[in-house]
Short mmCIF file of C-alpha atoms (C1' of nucleotides) in Angstrom, two decimals:
data_model
loop_
_atom_site.label_atom_id
_atom_site.label_comp_id
_atom_site.label_asym_id
_atom_site.label_seq_id
_atom_site.Cartn_x
_atom_site.Cartn_y
_atom_site.Cartn_z
CA MET A 1 7.18 8.74 -39.47
CA PRO A 2 4.90 7.84 -42.26
CA GLU A 3 2.01 6.24 -40.93
CA LEU A 4 -1.72 7.21 -41.44
CA PRO A 5 -1.39 10.69 -39.47
CA ASP A 6 2.12 11.42 -40.83
CA VAL A 7 0.49 10.79 -44.43
CA GLU A 8 -2.30 13.01 -43.65
CA VAL A 9 -0.19 15.82 -42.94
CA TYR A 10 1.86 15.21 -46.16
CA ARG A 11 -1.39 15.31 -48.03
CA ARG A 12 -2.46 18.75 -46.37
CA TYR A 13 1.13 19.79 -47.21
CA LEU A 14 0.58 18.86 -50.91
CA GLU A 15 -2.98 20.41 -51.00
CA THR A 16 -1.49 23.64 -49.77
CA THR A 17 1.45 24.06 -51.62
CA SER A 18 1.23 22.18 -55.10
CA LEU A 19 -2.27 22.16 -56.32
CA HIS A 20 -3.18 23.73 -59.76
CA GLN A 21 0.39 24.62 -61.06
CA PRO A 22 1.43 23.17 -64.31
CA ILE A 23 4.23 20.52 -64.26
CA ARG A 24 7.27 21.60 -66.11
CA ARG A 25 9.61 18.83 -65.78
CA VAL A 26 10.13 15.49 -63.47
CA GLU A 27 13.55 14.30 -63.02
CA VAL A 28 14.00 10.87 -61.29
CA GLU A 29 17.43 10.42 -59.43
CA SER A 30 16.83 6.85 -58.52
CA PRO A 31 14.56 5.01 -61.04
CA GLY A 32 14.18 2.06 -58.44
CA VAL A 33 11.56 4.04 -56.43
CA LEU A 34 9.08 3.89 -59.38
CA ALA A 35 6.73 0.98 -58.96
CA ASN A 36 4.94 0.66 -62.04
CA THR A 37 6.43 3.09 -64.54
CA SER A 38 9.89 4.42 -66.00
CA PRO A 39 11.21 7.79 -65.88
CA THR A 40 9.91 8.59 -69.35
CA GLY A 41 6.75 7.17 -68.32
CA LEU A 42 6.36 9.30 -65.26
CA ALA A 43 7.06 12.52 -67.39
CA ARG A 44 4.61 11.61 -70.15
CA ALA A 45 1.96 11.00 -67.36
CA ILE A 46 2.43 14.12 -65.43
CA ARG A 47 4.36 16.79 -67.51
CA LYS A 48 2.17 19.89 -68.85
CA ARG A 49 -0.39 18.73 -66.37
CA ALA A 50 -1.19 19.99 -62.80
CA PHE A 51 -2.17 18.56 -59.34
CA GLU A 52 -5.74 19.17 -58.86
CA ALA A 53 -6.62 17.22 -55.98
CA ALA A 54 -4.74 15.46 -52.87
CA ASP A 55 -6.42 12.32 -51.23
CA ARG A 56 -5.11 9.74 -48.79
CA HIS A 57 -6.11 6.12 -48.07
CA GLY A 58 -4.06 4.54 -45.51
CA LYS A 59 -0.41 5.26 -45.75
CA TYR A 60 -0.67 6.27 -49.59
CA LEU A 61 -1.12 9.61 -50.84
CA PHE A 62 -3.01 10.27 -54.06
CA ALA A 63 -2.01 13.21 -56.09
CA GLY A 64 -5.02 13.86 -58.76
CA LEU A 65 -3.95 14.97 -62.16
CA SER A 66 -5.68 17.24 -64.43
CA ASP A 67 -6.35 14.56 -66.80
CA GLY A 68 -8.05 12.26 -64.35
CA GLY A 69 -5.18 9.91 -63.60
CA TRP A 70 -3.40 9.85 -60.07
CA LEU A 71 0.07 9.81 -58.97
CA VAL A 72 0.47 7.59 -55.87
CA PHE A 73 3.36 8.19 -53.46
CA HIS A 74 4.14 5.81 -50.45
CA PHE A 75 6.88 6.86 -47.84
CA GLY A 76 8.32 3.53 -46.61
CA MET A 77 9.83 4.24 -43.17
CA THR A 78 11.59 7.59 -43.86
CA GLY A 79 10.23 9.56 -46.65
CA PHE A 80 8.57 12.72 -47.08
CA LEU A 81 7.73 15.73 -49.44
CA ARG A 82 9.38 19.16 -49.74
CA TYR A 83 8.15 22.20 -51.47
CA PHE A 84 10.81 24.78 -52.01
CA GLN A 85 12.07 27.53 -54.34
CA GLY A 86 15.35 29.10 -54.85
CA GLU A 87 17.38 26.37 -53.34
CA ASP A 88 19.12 23.19 -53.66
CA PRO A 89 16.92 20.04 -53.35
CA PRO A 90 17.15 18.22 -49.97
CA GLY A 91 19.51 15.35 -49.73
CA HIS A 92 18.16 11.95 -50.70
CA THR A 93 15.76 13.33 -53.27
CA ARG A 94 14.80 10.44 -55.39
CA CYS A 95 12.31 12.46 -57.56
CA LEU A 96 12.06 16.17 -58.37
CA ILE A 97 8.96 17.60 -59.88
CA SER A 98 9.38 21.15 -60.84
CA PHE A 99 6.36 23.46 -61.72
CA ASP A 100 6.02 26.39 -64.15
CA ASN A 101 6.49 28.97 -61.19
CA ASP A 102 10.15 27.75 -60.63
CA ALA A 103 8.82 25.98 -57.18
CA HIS A 104 9.78 22.28 -56.92
CA LEU A 105 8.34 19.36 -54.96
CA ALA A 106 10.83 16.70 -53.90
CA TYR A 107 10.22 13.08 -52.92
CA VAL A 108 12.73 12.60 -50.42
CA LEU A 109 13.18 9.00 -49.25
CA PRO A 110 16.69 8.31 -47.49
CA ARG A 111 16.24 4.60 -47.25
CA LYS A 112 14.63 4.01 -50.56
CA LEU A 113 11.89 1.83 -49.10
CA GLY A 114 8.91 3.75 -50.45
CA ARG A 115 7.55 3.89 -53.99
CA ILE A 116 5.88 6.12 -56.50
CA ALA A 117 3.22 4.50 -58.86
CA LEU A 118 0.60 5.87 -61.34
CA ALA A 119 -3.09 4.53 -61.12
CA ASP A 120 -6.08 5.20 -63.31
CA THR A 121 -8.58 5.47 -60.31
CA ARG A 122 -7.78 5.34 -56.61
CA GLN A 123 -10.02 2.47 -56.26
CA ASP A 124 -8.05 0.37 -58.87
CA PHE A 125 -5.00 0.85 -56.94
CA ILE A 126 -6.62 0.33 -53.66
CA ALA A 127 -7.93 -2.88 -55.01
CA GLU A 128 -4.70 -4.05 -56.55
CA LYS A 129 -2.65 -3.48 -53.21
CA GLN A 130 -5.50 -5.48 -51.46
CA LEU A 131 -5.98 -2.60 -48.86
CA GLY A 132 -8.68 -2.68 -46.33
CA PRO A 133 -10.62 0.35 -45.63
CA ASP A 134 -8.91 3.50 -44.20
CA ALA A 135 -8.58 3.19 -40.43
CA LEU A 136 -10.36 6.43 -39.54
CA ALA A 137 -13.13 5.58 -41.77
CA VAL A 138 -14.60 2.27 -40.18
CA ASP A 139 -17.57 2.53 -37.58
CA ARG A 140 -18.25 0.47 -34.63
CA ASP A 141 -20.00 -2.44 -36.44
CA SER A 142 -17.71 -2.73 -39.62
CA PHE A 143 -14.80 -2.80 -36.92
CA ARG A 144 -16.39 -5.67 -35.25
CA GLN A 145 -16.96 -7.48 -38.28
CA LEU A 146 -13.50 -7.23 -39.38
CA ALA A 147 -12.36 -8.60 -36.12
CA ALA A 148 -14.80 -11.38 -36.23
CA SER A 149 -13.13 -13.11 -39.43
CA HIS A 150 -9.43 -13.07 -38.08
CA HIS A 151 -7.39 -15.03 -35.47
CA GLY A 152 -4.00 -14.25 -34.12
CA GLY A 153 -2.30 -11.47 -32.18
CA VAL A 154 -4.28 -8.25 -31.92
CA LYS A 155 -1.13 -5.90 -32.88
CA ALA A 156 -0.53 -7.94 -36.16
CA TRP A 157 -4.53 -7.61 -36.87
CA LEU A 158 -4.05 -3.69 -36.38
CA MET A 159 -1.04 -3.64 -38.78
CA ASN A 160 -2.59 -5.62 -41.39
CA GLN A 161 -3.07 -3.24 -44.30
CA SER A 162 -5.61 -5.74 -45.66
CA ILE A 163 -7.63 -5.52 -42.87
CA LEU A 164 -7.49 -1.84 -41.79
CA ALA A 165 -5.45 0.48 -43.87
CA GLY A 166 -3.00 3.03 -42.33
CA ILE A 167 -1.71 1.73 -38.98
CA GLY A 168 1.90 0.74 -38.31
CA ASN A 169 4.25 -0.04 -35.59
CA VAL A 170 4.21 2.78 -33.80
CA TYR A 171 0.53 3.81 -33.88
CA SER A 172 -0.52 0.11 -33.08
CA ASP A 173 1.56 0.43 -29.89
CA GLU A 174 -0.19 3.88 -28.88
CA ILE A 175 -3.69 2.42 -29.82
CA LEU A 176 -3.07 -0.85 -27.57
CA PHE A 177 -1.79 1.38 -24.65
CA GLN A 178 -4.85 3.59 -24.82
CA ALA A 179 -7.27 0.63 -25.09
CA GLY A 180 -5.40 -1.05 -22.24
CA ILE A 181 -4.90 -4.19 -24.15
CA HIS A 182 -1.68 -6.38 -24.51
CA PRO A 183 -0.27 -6.64 -28.05
CA LEU A 184 -0.05 -10.48 -28.18
CA CYS A 185 -3.74 -10.92 -27.05
CA LYS A 186 -5.39 -13.27 -29.39
CA MET A 187 -8.40 -11.62 -31.36
CA GLU A 188 -10.57 -14.58 -30.25
CA GLN A 189 -9.97 -13.56 -26.93
CA LEU A 190 -11.57 -10.04 -27.28
CA THR A 191 -15.07 -9.44 -26.10
CA PRO A 192 -17.20 -7.00 -27.78
CA SER A 193 -16.64 -4.31 -25.28
CA HIS A 194 -12.87 -4.92 -25.70
CA LEU A 195 -13.44 -4.38 -29.41
CA ASP A 196 -15.34 -1.13 -28.67
CA ARG A 197 -12.57 0.08 -26.63
CA LEU A 198 -10.03 -0.91 -29.46
CA HIS A 199 -12.17 0.94 -32.06
CA ASN A 200 -12.60 4.11 -29.73
CA ALA A 201 -8.94 3.90 -29.21
CA THR A 202 -8.14 3.74 -32.92
CA THR A 203 -10.23 6.65 -33.91
CA GLU A 204 -9.10 8.66 -30.83
CA VAL A 205 -5.51 7.97 -31.27
CA LEU A 206 -5.11 8.89 -35.01
CA SER A 207 -7.37 11.94 -34.93
CA ALA A 208 -5.38 13.47 -32.03
CA ALA A 209 -2.05 12.66 -33.82
CA ILE A 210 -3.23 14.44 -36.75
CA ASP A 211 -4.33 17.53 -34.82
CA ALA A 212 -0.73 17.18 -33.15
CA GLU A 213 0.55 17.42 -36.98
CA ALA A 214 2.05 14.02 -36.49
CA ASP A 215 4.80 15.73 -34.18
CA PRO A 216 5.21 13.62 -30.80
CA GLN A 217 5.99 16.76 -28.91
CA LYS A 218 2.62 18.02 -29.72
CA MET A 219 0.67 14.99 -28.60
CA PRO A 220 -1.56 14.75 -25.59
CA ALA A 221 0.45 14.00 -22.26
CA SER A 222 -1.50 10.64 -22.27
CA PHE A 223 0.44 9.56 -25.07
CA LEU A 224 2.83 6.77 -24.83
CA LEU A 225 4.49 7.55 -28.24
CA PRO A 226 7.14 10.12 -26.74
CA ARG A 227 8.08 7.55 -24.14
CA ARG A 228 8.56 4.55 -26.41
CA ARG A 229 12.17 4.10 -25.81
CA ARG A 230 14.50 2.56 -22.95
CA GLY A 231 14.09 4.14 -19.58
CA GLY A 232 10.67 5.45 -20.80
CA ARG A 233 7.86 5.89 -17.97
CA CYS A 234 4.20 4.94 -18.38
CA PRO A 235 2.09 8.21 -18.56
CA ARG A 236 -0.75 6.49 -16.83
CA CYS A 237 0.77 5.01 -13.86
CA GLY A 238 4.47 5.96 -13.97
CA GLY A 239 5.81 2.48 -14.31
CA LYS A 240 8.83 1.48 -16.59
CA VAL A 241 7.58 0.81 -20.29
CA GLU A 242 9.07 -2.62 -21.81
CA ARG A 243 9.85 -3.74 -25.19
CA LEU A 244 8.85 -7.20 -26.57
CA ARG A 245 8.46 -8.68 -29.92
CA ALA A 246 4.89 -9.00 -31.69
CA ALA A 247 4.19 -9.29 -35.20
CA GLY A 248 7.97 -9.40 -35.87
CA ARG A 249 8.41 -5.83 -34.52
CA SER A 250 9.47 -4.21 -31.43
CA ALA A 251 6.48 -3.49 -29.35
CA TRP A 252 6.32 -1.03 -26.33
CA ILE A 253 4.09 -1.63 -23.62
CA CYS A 254 3.38 -0.59 -20.10
CA PRO A 255 3.08 -4.14 -18.41
CA GLY A 256 0.67 -2.51 -15.70
CA CYS A 257 -1.68 -0.93 -17.72
CA GLN A 258 -2.21 -3.41 -20.76
CA GLN A 259 -3.78 -6.97 -20.18
CA CYS A 260 -5.48 -9.56 -22.35
CA PRO A 261 -9.22 -10.06 -21.23
CA GLY A 262 -9.38 -12.90 -18.57
CA ALA A 263 -5.68 -13.10 -17.83
"C1'" DA B 1 31.10 -3.30 -34.40
"C1'" DG B 2 26.57 -4.47 -33.87
"C1'" DG B 3 21.84 -3.48 -32.90
"C1'" DT B 4 17.96 -0.78 -34.08
"C1'" DA B 5 14.76 1.85 -37.01
"C1'" DT B 6 8.03 4.46 -38.42
"C1'" DG B 7 7.38 -0.55 -44.46
"C1'" DT B 8 6.28 -4.03 -47.73
"C1'" DT B 9 6.75 -8.30 -49.85
"C1'" DA B 10 8.39 -13.01 -50.43
"C1'" DA B 11 9.72 -17.31 -48.51
"C1'" DT B 12 9.37 -20.76 -45.24
"C1'" DT B 13 7.21 -23.29 -41.57
"C1'" DG B 14 3.61 -24.90 -38.60
"C1'" DG C 1 -6.08 -21.38 -46.39
"C1'" DC C 2 -4.21 -18.84 -42.32
"C1'" DA C 3 -0.93 -17.34 -38.80
"C1'" DA C 4 3.98 -16.51 -37.48
"C1'" DT C 5 8.61 -15.78 -38.54
"C1'" DT C 6 12.63 -14.54 -41.21
"C1'" DA C 7 14.92 -12.22 -44.69
"C1'" DA C 8 15.73 -8.83 -48.01
"C1'" DC C 9 15.54 -4.11 -49.40
"C1'" DA C 10 18.85 0.81 -48.28
"C1'" DT C 11 20.58 3.93 -45.27
"C1'" DA C 12 21.26 6.34 -40.66
"C1'" DC C 13 22.00 6.34 -36.10
"C1'" DC C 14 23.63 5.15 -31.08
#
DNA sequence: AGGTATGTTAATTG
DNA sequence: GCAATTAACATACC
């Protein structure tokens, strides 16, 4: 589920498994996943170097190379990393990085919707992708300012990576549920106090999801996320959750607990 | 068989 | 220019 919390878990995984080991070889099984390079370009950029840092911005994972460059991973809807030794790569491995110590890092992407890119600096990449600030790095006043310059539905706003980076369909539902706000509310309807509730919910939901290692089973009992399915019940009022269309996606809500201000 | 799926981008329409 | 909608991408699961 690669939204901000999932990618943060991947970042920690990369950091604990894959730093400081020289890279011996790179095999690209699906060249289509390379965004701005080729298999030989990728090999030239990372072979004989090591990952020295693991950073994240929104849904993007940055692996810092010993020469100062960056390898950037995006995971689409289904991707993940797997570090292993002495066994076969997982199915749907699209790129395999092998280290001098005979361990391997697999970039696994069943649906091929993610991408690997090279970047000179994180800032260059973030600017080129026109990403907004990381959703966990925005304070109350900045959050209000970002809200003031937009119209349209609040769920679409939360998921717009150019405004806030890192929130996708699942966590936008959770944030709106925790804030008690309906996904189709217009930004211009939200009062400063609603925006503060939304900001608090954003910070708390993303932090709690990271603490739960992005595993729905470990999340707080107050979370809607594990009940986000047909027949699910609201953890707050026990009512049935409902599905509707918002921002071109399925949005799950508790109609009793989520309203627009003034409605 | 058809609908749905955690993302991004491009095209289209209002 | 902005907001909303749809299609496309590729694959898996119900």
